[in-house]
Structures are given as structure tokens and as C-alpha cells.
Amino acid sequence: MRILLHEIRKILNWKILLILAFVNVILYFFLIEFDIKHFPNGRPALDSYRIGVEMIENYGTNMDAAELAGFKKKYDQEVRKADQFLQAREDFKEAGILSYADFQRMDHENEAESDLRGKLFFDEKVDLFWELQERERLIEFHNDKETILQNEMEGATPNQQKRLNEIKATGQYDLYPDEAFYNFQSIIRSIAITILISVVLLVSPLFIRDRARQMIDLQYTAKIGRPLYKKKVAAGLISTLLVISVLLAVYLSLFSLNHTSMFFKIPINSFIARMGGYYWYDLTFFQYIVLTIIAIYGLGIIMGLISMAVSNIVPNFITLIGVQVPIVFGLLAFGLHYMLNQIVSIWLPQWLVPVCYATLLAVSIAFIFLLWRREKKIDMV
Amino acid sequence: MKIILLECKKAVMSPIILALLLLFTAWNIFQIYDHSKLKEGLDVANELAKKYGVTFSDESLAKLEEDLKAELADLNAITEKIDSRTFESAFDFFNQLKFEDQERYSKNELHSFYETYVKEMYADMATSMDADYASFDMKRMGEDEISRFGLTGAAAETLRKEYAQFADRFEALQANNEHKQWFFAGKQYGMHSLLFRTMFRSIVIETMILVVLATAFITNYEFENRTQLVTYATRRGRRFMLDKLVASLIATSGITIFLLVVTLSTYFSFFDYSHLWKTAISSGFNWEFNFPYVSWWNLSFLNYLVLGILLFYVCMLLFSAFTFALSVLIKNSYFTFILFAGIFIMLFIVQSFLPTSSNVMLMAGFNLSTLVLNPHQWWMGSSGLTMFKYHELLTVGAWAVIFAILCVLALKKFAKQDIS
């Protein structure tokens, strides 16, 4: 136990912690900050977010036919407000625009009319008109949702079709604005990148550090010697989990600054599927967040184990980094897309992501285990 | 000399650097192959340049129109036989062609129709080139940039002056017909982006990783293998570190040249530029987004490529020198690599932390990270906050001085340091 603690202290030494802090600050500003500082990112994202909040207040987390009709009614009310707004304006009266219907018919090519339109949207930033556009977009989704789903059905495998039919039967899809959801998708990816890089930096020197200082000769001639391998791996895993937890706590509390918690109860299939997003499971947004957090722990453990294994076999620091560059790059550039963002996406076979996790975990554990067998017999020179 | 070569060998012959070098090369070749699949009609630009000369004029365009009429007659002869219809242009033909009707024409016929169609597109673009260029208002573009980045005060003034200067260049360009030269149509094929953004950026990042690894390896070798007490106690002693610097620079050159030569020769064997080497890089066809690529000087494609290669090479030497200084001070390759990566990204984002009213913010754009990550905008006057005429030279010059001083300081410190 005492040795384990000492090993952990060796891993979490002040130099590494300093480097981790430095790397995290830089990666925070490089990757993560944008999704916090710029949420909602301009217009109509802002309006989309506000309408979403309003919809949850009024209709709760699922919408029946009456509530959909209510949403349309609300739109009509807003249109009347816009009519009044336009009628009260001299400049629009002069241009012959007396109602929102006229406003919509305005000619984009005509310079005078597009200037007038731009004035309303970009100079005065009238909320009402921005919101009307967003409402129209949502109503369009509500009206077309069956066609959208039907189109998705065409290229689908039987399994996917079955799932799409299930979703269709519930009717709870393509309903709510997806700003909050896509913001999370984007930020969690950046957070995962930052955390995985931190894990790799942390545990990579695990074995090589002792070897470079020629400690192995000393350690392994003692009775407690070779089993140190297991203690080191355990220490590496504990430090990995510790660092993941701390970083997740920090970054998720920063994420909470975005105020998207009202969306947490919405099923992810109910967000409008701007990018063809339907999902294998009926998770709520909150459950989805929990799932991605578990995924990050899983990926962190896989990365940690691989780094430790690499650390055990390579002769020097340069090889240590060199071997990890393609592994880390491959995982971050390609792996994260499938194993984090698309984790329950219907467009991946249902078995693919679990099999990926299982395989990677099995391989990395087998790797560590084989190295332990080697460690038991290896010559000390 | 021998000692330097032996030092080089340490890095270049180390299995990991060789393995990464081959892996990166394979990745580059795969990327090129992947892009080369969907480039139908790409060769038309070559054909046009060959037949009508690199620069086009009203006469050569008239001749092109004439030739197009002949090609259209051929097209109509075939379609009349198969479909009993004729068309005003190849564009009309493809506009009405349904997927299931494609089988009625042979592959060769469709291919030649498509070439005609692409030529029509080039001819259209060429005819409207002057008008398109005349509609640009440099002053307004400058103001747009200024408001896009939210610049005020001195910074805004500086950029305004720069845009005024760029307006002169843009006028000169129109006067000497630099924009009226055949090149791959940018919006359709994006060849400038493919070569200078995708490929060059890949090579830059890959080479940088290898250069940092190799330099750190050479420099820290003695400390990591516990031979420092022997090596630095010899007669050559601590001056040996200087040999290591030279060896690092030589290794850097080797790696850079290898990656460049293999990647570029693959690229140019997949994509034919044979008649376009002399086309100006500021050609009106080299226009992918809102504004064409316009360089500060009248450079042909070949000149541009050579200048790009030189700039890239110098940057890599600078990175090697910087890694060397870091290694000498830290004596640990692991931390050297992390620190290098950290500082590299830090320089890249530092600009966004500075007040948008001061010239310091613009000066922060003169850093190597921003420079090497935007190879498609080297020597270009249309690159936002880094559009200064001598941006590349000033950046490289300034950082060469900084790194030289850093290296000297590191060596001086090392000369007296405790090395146990």
C-alpha cells in the first residue's frame, strides 16, 4: 500500500503537474473556450435557444398534437405583432410593406428592399423578426418530419428501419431546437481531446522514468522487485482516473456556464435532426451526457493502458513520443468521432461502438498482461 | 566533420524516426490518391493553356468560342441520332440528362460532352473576368476585415494603410492582365487549397514532429544514455554541443527534403500541371472563396512553389534551432517535446488575447505558428490580419534572430553548467 502511494506520488510529481496545468490552459483556450464564450453563437442561434427554452416551459419534454397546434398559434400571434410593428414604421410604409406577408415577399435582389430588410435584422436586431424566422424553421420541421424520416428510411438497413419505425411510432422526433445539443457535442469532443492528451502525458513516463535512472537494477534485485510492475500499473490507473475526474469536474462546471440544463430532460431523438441525427436508444439529453462521460473514462483507461505498455517496451523518450504520435492522432482524429460523438447514432451499426470499446479494452489489457509475463522472466543486465 | 555525420546518423537511423517518416509519407500518398479520384475535367485547363496560350485575350477567347461551336455541332449530331434533340450548349445537355438516360450514350461520348461543358464554363468565366474584378472595392474590403476582427484605433489605421497599398497592387494586376491566365478553376477544383493547404499543411505538421524528435534526440542523447560525463569531459568537451546543433540542422534538412520530394513528386504525377507552370498564381481562375488569391508580386505558379518550398525549409531549420535551445536548457526530450508543442500553440492563439485597438495585436500575427499553418496564404495580400507585404520575410527574419540569441544563450549556459 505504501509503495502504491509512493508510485502515485512519483507519477503526480510537481513537474508533471505543472506541465499538465500548462497544457490544459493552452488547450482550454485553443479548443474549449470557444464553445463557452460563443454560446449561443450569434443569430439565429440565440433565438433558437430562447425559443427552445420557451417551448420547454410551455409544453414540457414531449409535444402532443394539441401542443404542436399551440406552437403554430403562437406563431400566428407573433406574426400579428410583426404586422403591427411594420404598420407603425414610416420607412416600411413608404416602401409599401404593410404586413409580415409583404415583408416575406420582399425582393432580395432589389437593393433598396434588401437594405431595408438588413436594417431591421442587422442594424436594429429586432428580436421579433429573428424569432419569427426560427419559428418558421421549426414549424417546417414539424410539418415535414414524417417525410424527413421517410427519406432516412430509404438507405437504411432492416435493423435501422425497424428502429426508425419505432421512433416514428412515438411521434416524438424533430421537435425542439438543437442548439444546446450540438453545443454539447462540440464541447465534449474538445474536452475529451484535452483529457486524453493529459492522460497520455501523465502516464507515459511511468516505466521509462525508472529505467532511465537505472533504478530497475536496484528494484528488481530486491524481493519485492518484479511485482513492482503490477503496483506501477495500479498506480498508473489510479492516477489516470484521478486526473480524468478532476479535469471532467473542472470542464463540466465550465460547461454549466452555458445554461443548457433546461434541455437535459429532452429525449435526444426529439431534437430536430439537422444533421440526420437519430439514435439507437431512447436517452434523454442528461443520460446522453452521462453516457459520454462514461465513454471518456473508458477511452482514458484504454489510452492510459496503452501508454503504460508503450512506456514499458520503448528504449527512450523519443521512441515513447514517436510511437504515441500516430496512436493518439488516430484516436483523436478518427476514433473520437465514432466512439464519442456518434456513440449511439443510428448510422453506425448498433454493435459497432460496443465492439470497438470491448476490443480496444481487451487488447490494451492483454498487452499489459503479456508484458507482465515478460517482466517475470526478463533478464536483468 | 565525421563526428557531425555520426551524430546525424544517430537520429536519422533510429527506428522510430524512420518508421514515422515512412508512415507519414504513406499517409501523404494516400491523401493525394484519395483526392485524385474525383477530378473529372481537370485537364481542360492544361488543354486550354496549351492551345490558346497561357494568357488569354479577346482574340483567343473568340477563337475558343468558335471551337466550342464546332464541338457543340458534334454533340448535337450525336444527340440528334440517339435522342432526336439538339441543344444550345453542353450545359443544357447535362442539365436535362437524367441518371437513367446516361446509359444511352457511350462513355467516350459522355466524356467528350463533359469536356465541352467544362470548356464552356471556362469560357464564361474568362469573359466575365474583367467585370468581376472591376466590382471589387479594396477600401470596402479593408473596412469589412476591420469590422470582422473588431479592430479600432491604431490597429485599424495600420490595416487601412495596408489595404490602400494593396489596392495599388490590385490595380497594377488588372493593368498587366495578370488575372487573365488559364488555371484550374478554383471554385470547382480547389487545387490551390489541395496543394498548399491540405498537402503543404500536412507536410509542415509531419516534418515539424520529426524535426523536433530528431533534434531533441541528438541533443539529449548523452544525458539520456548517461554518457554525458564521458563525452563532455573529452578534449572536444562542451563544444561538442555545437556539433550537435549542426548535426540537428543537417538531419532536419534530410527529413524535410525527403518528405517534400516524395510528396510533391507523387502530387505532380497524379495531377498534371505541364502547361500551367508559367501561369500567375494571381490568376483569376485561382479563386476559391469570396476573393481570388492575389499575391503581392507577380509570381508564376512555379516561382510561387519554389518560394513556398524555401520558406518551408527555413521554418523547419528555425524550429530545429528552437528545439535545440530548449533541449540544452531542459535536458529531457519528453519535456522538450511537450514544451515545444505548448509554445507552438500558445503563439498561434496569442493574437486573440491582445486588445484589438493596438498595433501589438497585429504584430502578434508575425509568429511562426501562424505562418507555417497557413501555407496557402504565403505571399498573399488577401490573408486577413497577416496580409502585410513583407509578412513572411519579417516573421522569418525576426524569429531567426530570436532563436539565434536563444541558442547562443543556451550554449553559454551549458558551457559552465553542472552536468552530473
PDB file of N, CA and C in Angstrom, chain A residues 264-294:
ATOM      1  N   PHE A 264     -31.963  19.264 -20.448  1.00  0.00           N
ATOM      2  CA  PHE A 264     -31.458  17.951 -20.039  1.00  0.00           C
ATOM      3  C   PHE A 264     -32.516  16.854 -20.076  1.00  0.00           C
ATOM      4  N   LYS A 265     -33.786  17.245 -19.868  1.00  0.00           N
ATOM      5  CA  LYS A 265     -34.822  16.210 -19.770  1.00  0.00           C
ATOM      6  C   LYS A 265     -35.363  15.801 -21.138  1.00  0.00           C
ATOM      7  N   ILE A 266     -34.948  16.487 -22.185  1.00  0.00           N
ATOM      8  CA  ILE A 266     -35.492  16.188 -23.511  1.00  0.00           C
ATOM      9  C   ILE A 266     -34.842  14.939 -24.087  1.00  0.00           C
ATOM     10  N   PRO A 267     -35.634  14.024 -24.631  1.00  0.00           N
ATOM     11  CA  PRO A 267     -35.036  12.858 -25.285  1.00  0.00           C
ATOM     12  C   PRO A 267     -34.224  13.298 -26.502  1.00  0.00           C
ATOM     13  N   ILE A 268     -33.059  12.674 -26.717  1.00  0.00           N
ATOM     14  CA  ILE A 268     -32.203  13.171 -27.805  1.00  0.00           C
ATOM     15  C   ILE A 268     -32.844  12.971 -29.176  1.00  0.00           C
ATOM     16  N   ASN A 269     -33.736  12.011 -29.293  1.00  0.00           N
ATOM     17  CA  ASN A 269     -34.413  11.843 -30.580  1.00  0.00           C
ATOM     18  C   ASN A 269     -35.392  12.979 -30.868  1.00  0.00           C
ATOM     19  N   SER A 270     -35.714  13.780 -29.866  1.00  0.00           N
ATOM     20  CA  SER A 270     -36.683  14.856 -30.079  1.00  0.00           C
ATOM     21  C   SER A 270     -36.066  16.139 -30.606  1.00  0.00           C
ATOM     22  N   PHE A 271     -34.737  16.237 -30.570  1.00  0.00           N
ATOM     23  CA  PHE A 271     -34.128  17.429 -31.166  1.00  0.00           C
ATOM     24  C   PHE A 271     -34.284  17.360 -32.675  1.00  0.00           C
ATOM     25  N   ILE A 272     -34.470  18.514 -33.305  1.00  0.00           N
ATOM     26  CA  ILE A 272     -34.623  18.483 -34.756  1.00  0.00           C
ATOM     27  C   ILE A 272     -33.347  17.913 -35.361  1.00  0.00           C
ATOM     28  N   ALA A 273     -33.536  17.071 -36.359  1.00  0.00           N
ATOM     29  CA  ALA A 273     -32.392  16.317 -36.867  1.00  0.00           C
ATOM     30  C   ALA A 273     -31.732  17.055 -38.005  1.00  0.00           C
ATOM     31  N   ARG A 274     -31.053  18.150 -37.654  1.00  0.00           N
ATOM     32  CA  ARG A 274     -30.438  18.964 -38.693  1.00  0.00           C
ATOM     33  C   ARG A 274     -29.412  18.159 -39.472  1.00  0.00           C
ATOM     34  N   MET A 275     -28.712  17.296 -38.771  1.00  0.00           N
ATOM     35  CA  MET A 275     -27.684  16.511 -39.453  1.00  0.00           C
ATOM     36  C   MET A 275     -28.081  15.044 -39.524  1.00  0.00           C
ATOM     37  N   GLY A 276     -29.349  14.790 -39.680  1.00  0.00           N
ATOM     38  CA  GLY A 276     -29.804  13.403 -39.787  1.00  0.00           C
ATOM     39  C   GLY A 276     -29.515  12.599 -38.544  1.00  0.00           C
ATOM     40  N   GLY A 277     -29.727  13.203 -37.387  1.00  0.00           N
ATOM     41  CA  GLY A 277     -29.367  12.505 -36.170  1.00  0.00           C
ATOM     42  C   GLY A 277     -30.526  11.774 -35.528  1.00  0.00           C
ATOM     43  N   TYR A 278     -30.578  10.468 -35.702  1.00  0.00           N
ATOM     44  CA  TYR A 278     -31.482   9.648 -34.898  1.00  0.00           C
ATOM     45  C   TYR A 278     -30.621   8.660 -34.144  1.00  0.00           C
ATOM     46  N   TYR A 279     -31.179   8.135 -33.056  1.00  0.00           N
ATOM     47  CA  TYR A 279     -30.325   7.356 -32.158  1.00  0.00           C
ATOM     48  C   TYR A 279     -30.936   6.004 -31.820  1.00  0.00           C
ATOM     49  N   TRP A 280     -30.054   5.069 -31.533  1.00  0.00           N
ATOM     50  CA  TRP A 280     -30.496   3.699 -31.258  1.00  0.00           C
ATOM     51  C   TRP A 280     -31.318   3.599 -29.989  1.00  0.00           C
ATOM     52  N   TYR A 281     -31.041   4.455 -29.021  1.00  0.00           N
ATOM     53  CA  TYR A 281     -31.687   4.299 -27.713  1.00  0.00           C
ATOM     54  C   TYR A 281     -32.459   5.554 -27.346  1.00  0.00           C
ATOM     55  N   ASP A 282     -33.489   5.354 -26.524  1.00  0.00           N
ATOM     56  CA  ASP A 282     -34.294   6.491 -26.084  1.00  0.00           C
ATOM     57  C   ASP A 282     -33.660   7.130 -24.858  1.00  0.00           C
ATOM     58  N   LEU A 283     -32.567   7.849 -25.072  1.00  0.00           N
ATOM     59  CA  LEU A 283     -31.912   8.503 -23.945  1.00  0.00           C
ATOM     60  C   LEU A 283     -32.411   9.927 -23.843  1.00  0.00           C
ATOM     61  N   THR A 284     -32.441  10.436 -22.619  1.00  0.00           N
ATOM     62  CA  THR A 284     -32.637  11.880 -22.503  1.00  0.00           C
ATOM     63  C   THR A 284     -31.272  12.532 -22.682  1.00  0.00           C
ATOM     64  N   PHE A 285     -31.286  13.848 -22.883  1.00  0.00           N
ATOM     65  CA  PHE A 285     -30.047  14.590 -23.050  1.00  0.00           C
ATOM     66  C   PHE A 285     -29.123  14.326 -21.856  1.00  0.00           C
ATOM     67  N   PHE A 286     -29.711  14.317 -20.648  1.00  0.00           N
ATOM     68  CA  PHE A 286     -28.885  14.115 -19.464  1.00  0.00           C
ATOM     69  C   PHE A 286     -28.245  12.730 -19.471  1.00  0.00           C
ATOM     70  N   GLN A 287     -29.054  11.711 -19.819  1.00  0.00           N
ATOM     71  CA  GLN A 287     -28.497  10.358 -19.876  1.00  0.00           C
ATOM     72  C   GLN A 287     -27.389  10.278 -20.925  1.00  0.00           C
ATOM     73  N   TYR A 288     -27.581  11.017 -22.006  1.00  0.00           N
ATOM     74  CA  TYR A 288     -26.566  11.052 -23.054  1.00  0.00           C
ATOM     75  C   TYR A 288     -25.268  11.648 -22.511  1.00  0.00           C
ATOM     76  N   ILE A 289     -25.404  12.709 -21.731  1.00  0.00           N
ATOM     77  CA  ILE A 289     -24.211  13.331 -21.142  1.00  0.00           C
ATOM     78  C   ILE A 289     -23.497  12.326 -20.245  1.00  0.00           C
ATOM     79  N   VAL A 290     -24.282  11.611 -19.426  1.00  0.00           N
ATOM     80  CA  VAL A 290     -23.678  10.613 -18.543  1.00  0.00           C
ATOM     81  C   VAL A 290     -22.956   9.548 -19.380  1.00  0.00           C
ATOM     82  N   LEU A 291     -23.608   9.140 -20.467  1.00  0.00           N
ATOM     83  CA  LEU A 291     -23.003   8.120 -21.328  1.00  0.00           C
ATOM     84  C   LEU A 291     -21.666   8.605 -21.894  1.00  0.00           C
ATOM     85  N   THR A 292     -21.621   9.847 -22.341  1.00  0.00           N
ATOM     86  CA  THR A 292     -20.360  10.343 -22.905  1.00  0.00           C
ATOM     87  C   THR A 292     -19.284  10.440 -21.821  1.00  0.00           C
ATOM     88  N   ILE A 293     -19.713  10.741 -20.596  1.00  0.00           N
ATOM     89  CA  ILE A 293     -18.722  10.806 -19.514  1.00  0.00           C
ATOM     90  C   ILE A 293     -18.135   9.417 -19.271  1.00  0.00           C
ATOM     91  N   ILE A 294     -19.022   8.411 -19.266  1.00  0.00           N
ATOM     92  CA  ILE A 294     -18.526   7.035 -19.124  1.00  0.00           C
ATOM     93  C   ILE A 294     -17.580   6.706 -20.282  1.00  0.00           C
TER      94      ILE A 294
END
